[in-house]
Short mmCIF file of N, CA, C and O in Angstrom, two decimals:
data_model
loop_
_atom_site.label_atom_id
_atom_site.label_comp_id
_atom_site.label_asym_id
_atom_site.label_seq_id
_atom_site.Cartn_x
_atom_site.Cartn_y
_atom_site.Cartn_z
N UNK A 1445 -1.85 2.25 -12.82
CA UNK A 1445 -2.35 3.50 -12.30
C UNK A 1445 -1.24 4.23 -11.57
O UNK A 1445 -0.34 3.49 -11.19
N UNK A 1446 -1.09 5.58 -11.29
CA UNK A 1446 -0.45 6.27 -10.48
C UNK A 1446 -1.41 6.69 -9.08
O UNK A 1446 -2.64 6.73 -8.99
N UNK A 1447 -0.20 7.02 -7.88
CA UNK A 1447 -0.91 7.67 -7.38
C UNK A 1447 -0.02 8.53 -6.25
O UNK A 1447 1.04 8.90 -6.74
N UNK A 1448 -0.19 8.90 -5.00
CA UNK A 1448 0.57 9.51 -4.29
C UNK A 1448 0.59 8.75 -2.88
O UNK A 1448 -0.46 8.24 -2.47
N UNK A 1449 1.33 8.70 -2.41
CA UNK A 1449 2.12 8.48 -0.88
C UNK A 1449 2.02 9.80 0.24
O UNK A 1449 2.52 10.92 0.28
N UNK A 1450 1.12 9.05 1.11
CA UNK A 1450 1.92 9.82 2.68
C UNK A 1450 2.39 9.41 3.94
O UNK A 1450 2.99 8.36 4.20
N UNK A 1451 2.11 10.23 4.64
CA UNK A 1451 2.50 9.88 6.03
C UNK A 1451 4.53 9.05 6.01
O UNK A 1451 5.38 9.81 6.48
N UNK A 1452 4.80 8.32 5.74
CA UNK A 1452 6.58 7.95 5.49
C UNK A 1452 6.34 7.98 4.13
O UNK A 1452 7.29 7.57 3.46
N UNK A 1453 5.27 8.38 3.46
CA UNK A 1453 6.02 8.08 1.89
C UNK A 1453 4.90 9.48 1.56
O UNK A 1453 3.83 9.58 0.95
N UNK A 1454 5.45 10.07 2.03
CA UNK A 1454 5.19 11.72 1.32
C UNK A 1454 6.31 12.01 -0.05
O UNK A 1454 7.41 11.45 -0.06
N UNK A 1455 5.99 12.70 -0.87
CA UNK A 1455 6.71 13.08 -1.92
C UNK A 1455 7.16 11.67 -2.77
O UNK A 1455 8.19 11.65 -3.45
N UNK A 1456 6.10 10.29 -2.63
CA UNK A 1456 6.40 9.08 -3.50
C UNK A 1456 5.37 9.28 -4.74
O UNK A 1456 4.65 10.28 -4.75
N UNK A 1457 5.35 8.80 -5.27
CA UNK A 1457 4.34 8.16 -6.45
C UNK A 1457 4.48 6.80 -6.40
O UNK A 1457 5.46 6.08 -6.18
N UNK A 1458 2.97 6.51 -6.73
CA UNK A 1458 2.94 5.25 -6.40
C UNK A 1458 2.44 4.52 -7.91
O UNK A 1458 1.37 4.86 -8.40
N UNK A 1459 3.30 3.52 -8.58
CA UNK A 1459 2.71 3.11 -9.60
C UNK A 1459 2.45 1.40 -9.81
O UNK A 1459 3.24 0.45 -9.79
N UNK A 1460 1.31 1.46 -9.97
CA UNK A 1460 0.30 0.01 -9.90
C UNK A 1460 0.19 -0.59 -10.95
O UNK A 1460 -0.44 -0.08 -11.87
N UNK A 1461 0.85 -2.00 -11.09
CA UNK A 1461 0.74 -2.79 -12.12
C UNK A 1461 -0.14 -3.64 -12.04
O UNK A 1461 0.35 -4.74 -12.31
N UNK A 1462 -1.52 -3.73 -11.73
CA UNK A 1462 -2.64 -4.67 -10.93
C UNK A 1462 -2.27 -6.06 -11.62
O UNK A 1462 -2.14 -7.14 -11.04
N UNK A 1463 -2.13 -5.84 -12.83
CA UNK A 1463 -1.74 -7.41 -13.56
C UNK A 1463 -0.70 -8.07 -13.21
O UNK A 1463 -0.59 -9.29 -13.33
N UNK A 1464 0.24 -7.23 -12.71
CA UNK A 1464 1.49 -8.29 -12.21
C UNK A 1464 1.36 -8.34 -10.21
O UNK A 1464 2.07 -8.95 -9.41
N UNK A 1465 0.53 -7.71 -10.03
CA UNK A 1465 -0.14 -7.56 -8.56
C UNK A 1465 1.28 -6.94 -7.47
O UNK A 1465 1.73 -7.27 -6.38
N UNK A 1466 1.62 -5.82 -8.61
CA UNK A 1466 2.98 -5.08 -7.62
C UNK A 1466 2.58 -3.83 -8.03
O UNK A 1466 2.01 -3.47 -9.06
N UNK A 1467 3.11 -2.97 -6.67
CA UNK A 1467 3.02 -1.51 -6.76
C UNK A 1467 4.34 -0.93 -5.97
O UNK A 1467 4.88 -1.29 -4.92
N UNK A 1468 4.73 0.39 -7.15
CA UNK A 1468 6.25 0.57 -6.60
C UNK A 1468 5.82 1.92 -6.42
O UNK A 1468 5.07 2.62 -7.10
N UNK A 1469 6.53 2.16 -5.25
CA UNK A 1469 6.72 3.72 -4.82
C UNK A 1469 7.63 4.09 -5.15
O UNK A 1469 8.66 3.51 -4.82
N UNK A 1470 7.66 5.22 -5.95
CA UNK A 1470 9.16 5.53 -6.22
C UNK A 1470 9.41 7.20 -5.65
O UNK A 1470 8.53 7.91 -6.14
N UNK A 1471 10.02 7.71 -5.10
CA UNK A 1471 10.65 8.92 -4.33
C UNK A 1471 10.66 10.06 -5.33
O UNK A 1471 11.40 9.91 -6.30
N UNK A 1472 10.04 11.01 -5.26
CA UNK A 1472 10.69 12.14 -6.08
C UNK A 1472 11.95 12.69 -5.84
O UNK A 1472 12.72 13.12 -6.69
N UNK A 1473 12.09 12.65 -4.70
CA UNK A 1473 13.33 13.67 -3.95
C UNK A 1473 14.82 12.45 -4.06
O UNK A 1473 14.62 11.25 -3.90
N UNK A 1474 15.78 12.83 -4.27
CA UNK A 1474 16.95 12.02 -4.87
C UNK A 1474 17.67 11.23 -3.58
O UNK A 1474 17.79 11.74 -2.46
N UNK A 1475 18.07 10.07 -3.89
CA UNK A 1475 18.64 9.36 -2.45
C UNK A 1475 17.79 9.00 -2.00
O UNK A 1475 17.90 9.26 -0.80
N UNK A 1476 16.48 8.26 -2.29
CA UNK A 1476 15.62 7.47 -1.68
C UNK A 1476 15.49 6.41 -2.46
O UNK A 1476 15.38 6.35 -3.68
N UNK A 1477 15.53 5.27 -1.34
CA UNK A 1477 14.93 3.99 -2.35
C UNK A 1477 13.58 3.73 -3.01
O UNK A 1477 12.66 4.47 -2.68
N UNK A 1478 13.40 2.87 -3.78
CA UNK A 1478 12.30 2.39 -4.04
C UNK A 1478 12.08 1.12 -3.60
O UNK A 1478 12.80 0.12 -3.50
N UNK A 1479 10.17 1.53 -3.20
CA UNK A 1479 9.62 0.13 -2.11
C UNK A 1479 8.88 -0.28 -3.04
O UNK A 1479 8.21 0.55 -3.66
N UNK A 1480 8.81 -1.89 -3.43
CA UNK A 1480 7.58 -2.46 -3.86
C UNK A 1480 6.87 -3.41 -2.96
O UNK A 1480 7.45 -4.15 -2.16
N UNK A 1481 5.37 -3.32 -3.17
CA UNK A 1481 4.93 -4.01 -2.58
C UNK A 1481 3.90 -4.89 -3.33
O UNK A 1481 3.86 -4.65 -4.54
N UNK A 1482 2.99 -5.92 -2.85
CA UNK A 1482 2.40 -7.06 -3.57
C UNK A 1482 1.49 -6.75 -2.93
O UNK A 1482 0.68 -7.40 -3.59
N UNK A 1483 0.73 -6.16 -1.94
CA UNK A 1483 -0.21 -6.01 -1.97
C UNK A 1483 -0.60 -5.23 -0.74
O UNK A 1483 0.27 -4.49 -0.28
N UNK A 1484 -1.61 -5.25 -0.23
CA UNK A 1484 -2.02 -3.49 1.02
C UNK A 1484 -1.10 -2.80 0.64
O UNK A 1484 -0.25 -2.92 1.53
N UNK A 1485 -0.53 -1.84 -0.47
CA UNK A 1485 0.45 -0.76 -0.44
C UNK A 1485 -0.48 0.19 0.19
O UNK A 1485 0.13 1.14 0.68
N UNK A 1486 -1.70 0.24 0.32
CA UNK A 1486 -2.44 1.78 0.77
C UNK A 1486 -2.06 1.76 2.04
O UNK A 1486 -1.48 2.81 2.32
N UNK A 1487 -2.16 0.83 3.17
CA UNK A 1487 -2.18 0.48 4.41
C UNK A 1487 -0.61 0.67 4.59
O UNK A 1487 -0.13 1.38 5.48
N UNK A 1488 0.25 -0.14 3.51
CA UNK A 1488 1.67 0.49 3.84
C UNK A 1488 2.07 1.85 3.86
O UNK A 1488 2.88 2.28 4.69
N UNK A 1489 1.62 2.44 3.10
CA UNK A 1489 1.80 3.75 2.26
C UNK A 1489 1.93 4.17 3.70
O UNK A 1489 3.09 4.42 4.01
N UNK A 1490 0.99 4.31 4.72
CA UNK A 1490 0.55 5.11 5.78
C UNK A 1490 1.81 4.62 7.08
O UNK A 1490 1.69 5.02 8.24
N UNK A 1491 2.46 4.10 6.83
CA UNK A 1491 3.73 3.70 7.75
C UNK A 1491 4.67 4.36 7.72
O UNK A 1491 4.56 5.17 6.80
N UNK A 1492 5.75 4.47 8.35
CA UNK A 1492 7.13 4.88 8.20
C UNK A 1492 7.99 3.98 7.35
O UNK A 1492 7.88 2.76 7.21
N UNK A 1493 8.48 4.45 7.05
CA UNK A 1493 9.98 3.15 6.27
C UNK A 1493 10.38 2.71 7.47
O UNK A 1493 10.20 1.49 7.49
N UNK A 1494 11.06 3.26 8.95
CA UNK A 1494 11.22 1.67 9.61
C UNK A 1494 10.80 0.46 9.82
O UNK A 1494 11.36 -0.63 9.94
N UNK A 1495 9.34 0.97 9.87
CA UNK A 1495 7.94 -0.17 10.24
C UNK A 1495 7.81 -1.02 9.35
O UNK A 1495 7.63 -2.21 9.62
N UNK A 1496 7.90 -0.53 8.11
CA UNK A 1496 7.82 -1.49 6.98
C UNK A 1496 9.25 -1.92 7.43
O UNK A 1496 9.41 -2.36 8.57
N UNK A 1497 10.48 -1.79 6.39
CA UNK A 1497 11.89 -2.48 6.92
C UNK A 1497 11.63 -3.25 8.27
O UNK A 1497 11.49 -4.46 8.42
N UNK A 1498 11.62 -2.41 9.08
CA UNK A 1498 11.60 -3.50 10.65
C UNK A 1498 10.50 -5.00 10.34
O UNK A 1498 10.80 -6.18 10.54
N UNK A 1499 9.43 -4.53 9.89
CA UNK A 1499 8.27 -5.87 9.94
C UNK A 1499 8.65 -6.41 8.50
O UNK A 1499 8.08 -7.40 8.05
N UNK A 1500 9.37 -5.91 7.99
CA UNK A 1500 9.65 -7.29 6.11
C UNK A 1500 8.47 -6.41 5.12
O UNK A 1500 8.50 -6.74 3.94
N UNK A 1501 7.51 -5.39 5.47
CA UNK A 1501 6.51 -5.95 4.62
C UNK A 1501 6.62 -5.62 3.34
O UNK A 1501 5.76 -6.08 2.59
N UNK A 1502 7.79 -4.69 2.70
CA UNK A 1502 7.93 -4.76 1.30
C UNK A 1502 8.28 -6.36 0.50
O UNK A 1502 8.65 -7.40 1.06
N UNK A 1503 7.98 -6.09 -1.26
CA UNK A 1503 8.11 -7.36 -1.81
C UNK A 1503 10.11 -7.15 -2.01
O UNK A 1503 11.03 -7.95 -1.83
N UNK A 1504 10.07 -5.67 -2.44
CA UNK A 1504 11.68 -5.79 -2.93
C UNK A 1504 12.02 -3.93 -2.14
O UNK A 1504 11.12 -3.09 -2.11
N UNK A 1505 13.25 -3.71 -1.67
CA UNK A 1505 13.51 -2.29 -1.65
C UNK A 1505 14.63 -2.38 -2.77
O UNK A 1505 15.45 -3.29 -2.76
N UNK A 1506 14.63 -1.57 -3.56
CA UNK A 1506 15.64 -1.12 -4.47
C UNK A 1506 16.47 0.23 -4.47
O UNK A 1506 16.09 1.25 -5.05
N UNK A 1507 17.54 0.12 -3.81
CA UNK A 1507 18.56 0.98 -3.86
C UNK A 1507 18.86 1.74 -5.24
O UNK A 1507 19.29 1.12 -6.21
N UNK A 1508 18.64 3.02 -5.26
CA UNK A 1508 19.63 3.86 -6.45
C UNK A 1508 20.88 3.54 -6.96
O UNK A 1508 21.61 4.51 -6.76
N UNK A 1509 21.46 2.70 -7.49
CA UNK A 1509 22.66 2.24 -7.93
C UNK A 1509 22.65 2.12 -9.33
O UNK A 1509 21.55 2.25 -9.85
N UNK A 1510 23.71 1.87 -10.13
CA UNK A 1510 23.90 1.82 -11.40
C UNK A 1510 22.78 0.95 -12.15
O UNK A 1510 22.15 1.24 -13.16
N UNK A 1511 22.73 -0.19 -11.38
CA UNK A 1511 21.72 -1.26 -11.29
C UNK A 1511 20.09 -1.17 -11.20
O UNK A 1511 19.25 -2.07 -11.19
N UNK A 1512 19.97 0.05 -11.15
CA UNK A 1512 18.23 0.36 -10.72
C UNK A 1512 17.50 -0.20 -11.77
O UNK A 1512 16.64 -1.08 -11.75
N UNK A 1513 17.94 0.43 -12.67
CA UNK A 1513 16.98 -0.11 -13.67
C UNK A 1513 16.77 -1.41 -14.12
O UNK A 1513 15.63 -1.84 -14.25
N UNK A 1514 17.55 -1.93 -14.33
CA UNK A 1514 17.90 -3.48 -14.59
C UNK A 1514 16.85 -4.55 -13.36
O UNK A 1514 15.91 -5.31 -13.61
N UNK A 1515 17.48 -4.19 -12.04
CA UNK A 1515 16.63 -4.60 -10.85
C UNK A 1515 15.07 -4.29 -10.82
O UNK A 1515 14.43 -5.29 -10.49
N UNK A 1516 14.25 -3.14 -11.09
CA UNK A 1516 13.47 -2.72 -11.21
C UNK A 1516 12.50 -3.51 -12.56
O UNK A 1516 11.30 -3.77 -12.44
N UNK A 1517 13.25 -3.76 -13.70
CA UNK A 1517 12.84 -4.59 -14.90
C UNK A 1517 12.67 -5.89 -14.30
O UNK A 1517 11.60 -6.50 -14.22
N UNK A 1518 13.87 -6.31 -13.84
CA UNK A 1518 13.35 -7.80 -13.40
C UNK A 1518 12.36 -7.84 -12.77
O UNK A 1518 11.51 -8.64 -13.15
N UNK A 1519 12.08 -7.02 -11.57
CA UNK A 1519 11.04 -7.32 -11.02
C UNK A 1519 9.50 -7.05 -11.82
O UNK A 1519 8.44 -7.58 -11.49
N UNK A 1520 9.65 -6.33 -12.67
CA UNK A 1520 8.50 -6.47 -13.44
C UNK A 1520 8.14 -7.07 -15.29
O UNK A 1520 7.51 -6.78 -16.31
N UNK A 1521 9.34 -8.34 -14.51
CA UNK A 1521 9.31 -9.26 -16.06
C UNK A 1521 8.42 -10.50 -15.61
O UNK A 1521 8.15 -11.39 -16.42
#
């Protein structure tokens, strides 16, 4: 499923793989990472990115690098 992000994840989309029980936010706006999470992403959604970073609660953050995609596949192999 898709869906949308606010409050620290305004301008994300959020896309839900329920079968592999991960959901990645990914940034529209350029120079933002992508957060996945395993599970409450709604409850995350509503945080700041420090709060999450500071408390761990993403599964993976993935940096924009040459590597995105590759990183991003693994995590959903």
């Amino acid at each position: 499923f898709k869906a949308y992000g606010n409050a620290g994840f305004s301008g994300y989309i959020v896309f839900g793989f329920e079968d592999k029980g991960l959901f990645i936010l990914e940034s529209v706006y350029t120079n933002n990472a992508t957060y996945v999470f395993s599970n409450n992403w709604e409850e995350f959604s509503k945080l700041s990115k420090a709060e999450i970073l500071n408390n761990q609660y993403q599964e993976a953050r993935v940096i924009h690098t040459t590597e995105w995609e590759a990183n991003v596949e693994k995590l959903l192999a």
